[in-house]
């Protein structure tokens, strides 16, 4: 009786859900196949790139070796001496800049201390004026 009616109604309600589930499963299967194909393709491309990189690395290593040899041949004593002289000039210039920087910092510090003293003096004078006027106001 009633149980069969309920079962029939539930069965009728479940059929569209089952159809949707089947459609979704088919879509999922298609997507999984696409993912597998893309994965295979990207793995093949990665292997190809790796081979190209290895070949390039070998060629670059050979080129670097040749450049190192050329550089060693060019690095004469006079070049080394010129570099030393430039480094000395730069170190002297850096020392001068550092001294100038210290002098400027000292001058700024002195200026700041002077300004702070003036501010304190102005504040004291203002307090004295305030005290004078508040005393005069109180006597009125």
GROMACS .gro file of C-alpha atoms in nm:
model
  140
    1UNK     CA    1   0.000   0.000   0.000
    2UNK     CA    2   0.151   0.321   0.127
    3UNK     CA    3   0.506   0.184   0.141
    4UNK     CA    4   0.488   0.089  -0.229
    5UNK     CA    5   0.354   0.436  -0.319
    6UNK     CA    6   0.635   0.600  -0.125
    7UNK     CA    7   0.892   0.370  -0.289
    8UNK     CA    8   0.747   0.451  -0.633
    9UNK     CA    9   0.752   0.826  -0.563
   10UNK     CA   10   1.110   0.804  -0.433
   11UNK     CA   11   1.208   0.604  -0.741
   12UNK     CA   12   1.052   0.869  -0.967
   13UNK     CA   13   1.237   1.144  -0.778
   14UNK     CA   14   1.571   0.958  -0.791
   15UNK     CA   15   1.569   0.894  -1.169
   16UNK     CA   16   1.651   1.257  -1.270
   17UNK     CA   17   1.923   1.265  -1.005
   18UNK     CA   18   2.069   0.939  -1.140
   19UNK     CA   19   2.058   1.080  -1.495
   20UNK     CA   20   2.244   1.391  -1.380
   21UNK     CA   21   2.496   1.172  -1.201
   22UNK     CA   22   2.558   0.971  -1.520
   23UNK     CA   23   2.601   1.294  -1.724
   24UNK     CA   24   2.842   1.431  -1.465
   25UNK     CA   25   3.038   1.105  -1.461
   26UNK     CA   26   3.071   1.121  -1.840
   27UNK     CA   27   3.195   1.482  -1.814
   28UNK     CA   28   3.440   1.379  -1.544
   29UNK     CA   29   3.565   1.093  -1.762
   30UNK     CA   30   3.617   1.333  -2.055
   31UNK     CA   31   3.801   1.582  -1.832
   32UNK     CA   32   4.021   1.309  -1.687
   33UNK     CA   33   4.114   1.195  -2.039
   34UNK     CA   34   4.198   1.556  -2.135
   35UNK     CA   35   4.412   1.592  -1.823
   36UNK     CA   36   4.594   1.265  -1.900
   37UNK     CA   37   4.667   1.382  -2.257
   38UNK     CA   38   4.789   1.724  -2.138
   39UNK     CA   39   5.005   1.559  -1.874
   40UNK     CA   40   5.162   1.325  -2.132
   41UNK     CA   41   5.224   1.618  -2.366
   42UNK     CA   42   5.382   1.835  -2.095
   43UNK     CA   43   5.605   1.547  -1.981
   44UNK     CA   44   5.728   1.503  -2.340
   45UNK     CA   45   5.788   1.878  -2.371
   46UNK     CA   46   5.973   1.880  -2.040
   47UNK     CA   47   6.201   1.597  -2.158
   48UNK     CA   48   6.266   1.785  -2.482
   49UNK     CA   49   6.348   2.108  -2.295
   50UNK     CA   50   6.578   1.921  -2.059
   51UNK     CA   51   6.772   1.769  -2.353
   52UNK     CA   52   6.803   2.113  -2.514
   53UNK     CA   53   6.918   2.265  -2.185
   54UNK     CA   54   7.180   1.994  -2.137
   55UNK     CA   55   7.315   2.052  -2.488
   56UNK     CA   56   7.318   2.430  -2.428
   57UNK     CA   57   7.492   2.384  -2.094
   58UNK     CA   58   7.770   2.180  -2.253
   59UNK     CA   59   7.820   2.444  -2.524
   60UNK     CA   60   7.818   2.725  -2.265
   61UNK     CA   61   8.069   2.541  -2.047
   62UNK     CA   62   8.304   2.514  -2.345
   63UNK     CA   63   8.256   2.883  -2.428
   64UNK     CA   64   8.319   2.982  -2.064
   65UNK     CA   65   8.635   2.775  -2.061
   66UNK     CA   66   8.763   2.955  -2.371
   67UNK     CA   67   8.674   3.295  -2.223
   68UNK     CA   68   8.854   3.207  -1.899
   69UNK     CA   69   9.166   3.122  -2.098
   70UNK     CA   70   9.145   3.450  -2.291
   71UNK     CA   71   9.092   3.647  -1.973
   72UNK     CA   72   9.393   3.485  -1.809
   73UNK     CA   73   9.603   3.577  -2.112
   74UNK     CA   74   9.484   3.940  -2.097
   75UNK     CA   75   9.537   3.982  -1.721
   76UNK     CA   76   9.888   4.126  -1.733
   77UNK     CA   77  10.073   4.290  -1.445
   78UNK     CA   78   9.998   4.638  -1.580
   79UNK     CA   79   9.624   4.565  -1.579
   80UNK     CA   80   9.641   4.441  -1.221
   81UNK     CA   81   9.836   4.756  -1.124
   82UNK     CA   82   9.579   4.982  -1.291
   83UNK     CA   83   9.302   4.806  -1.101
   84UNK     CA   84   9.494   4.851  -0.774
   85UNK     CA   85   9.535   5.224  -0.845
   86UNK     CA   86   9.163   5.260  -0.918
   87UNK     CA   87   9.077   5.077  -0.598
   88UNK     CA   88   9.309   5.309  -0.402
   89UNK     CA   89   9.145   5.616  -0.558
   90UNK     CA   90   8.802   5.483  -0.473
   91UNK     CA   91   8.906   5.405  -0.115
   92UNK     CA   92   9.045   5.759  -0.071
   93UNK     CA   93   8.730   5.913  -0.218
   94UNK     CA   94   8.520   5.695   0.012
   95UNK     CA   95   8.725   5.808   0.315
   96UNK     CA   96   8.678   6.175   0.216
   97UNK     CA   97   8.302   6.122   0.176
   98UNK     CA   98   8.284   5.945   0.512
   99UNK     CA   99   8.466   6.236   0.680
  100UNK     CA  100   8.237   6.490   0.512
  101UNK     CA  101   7.938   6.288   0.621
  102UNK     CA  102   8.064   6.282   0.981
  103UNK     CA  103   8.127   6.659   0.971
  104UNK     CA  104   7.779   6.727   0.834
  105UNK     CA  105   7.623   6.500   1.095
  106UNK     CA  106   7.816   6.685   1.371
  107UNK     CA  107   7.707   7.024   1.233
  108UNK     CA  108   7.346   6.909   1.214
  109UNK     CA  109   7.369   6.781   1.570
  110UNK     CA  110   7.502   7.118   1.691
  111UNK     CA  111   7.226   7.300   1.499
  112UNK     CA  112   6.965   7.070   1.650
  113UNK     CA  113   7.098   7.129   2.002
  114UNK     CA  114   7.087   7.506   1.941
  115UNK     CA  115   6.728   7.485   1.820
  116UNK     CA  116   6.630   7.273   2.120
  117UNK     CA  117   6.787   7.532   2.354
  118UNK     CA  118   6.594   7.811   2.180
  119UNK     CA  119   6.270   7.617   2.207
  120UNK     CA  120   6.328   7.556   2.578
  121UNK     CA  121   6.408   7.925   2.635
  122UNK     CA  122   6.094   8.026   2.442
  123UNK     CA  123   5.884   7.785   2.646
  124UNK     CA  124   6.029   7.924   2.973
  125UNK     CA  125   5.958   8.280   2.858
  126UNK     CA  126   5.604   8.181   2.760
  127UNK     CA  127   5.547   8.022   3.102
  128UNK     CA  128   5.676   8.341   3.271
  129UNK     CA  129   5.442   8.557   3.061
  130UNK     CA  130   5.153   8.319   3.135
  131UNK     CA  131   5.230   8.332   3.508
  132UNK     CA  132   5.253   8.715   3.500
  133UNK     CA  133   4.922   8.756   3.319
  134UNK     CA  134   4.741   8.494   3.528
  135UNK     CA  135   4.869   8.681   3.840
  136UNK     CA  136   4.744   9.013   3.701
  137UNK     CA  137   4.411   8.859   3.603
  138UNK     CA  138   4.371   8.710   3.949
  139UNK     CA  139   4.429   9.053   4.110
  140UNK     CA  140   4.155   9.216   3.900
   0.00000   0.00000   0.00000
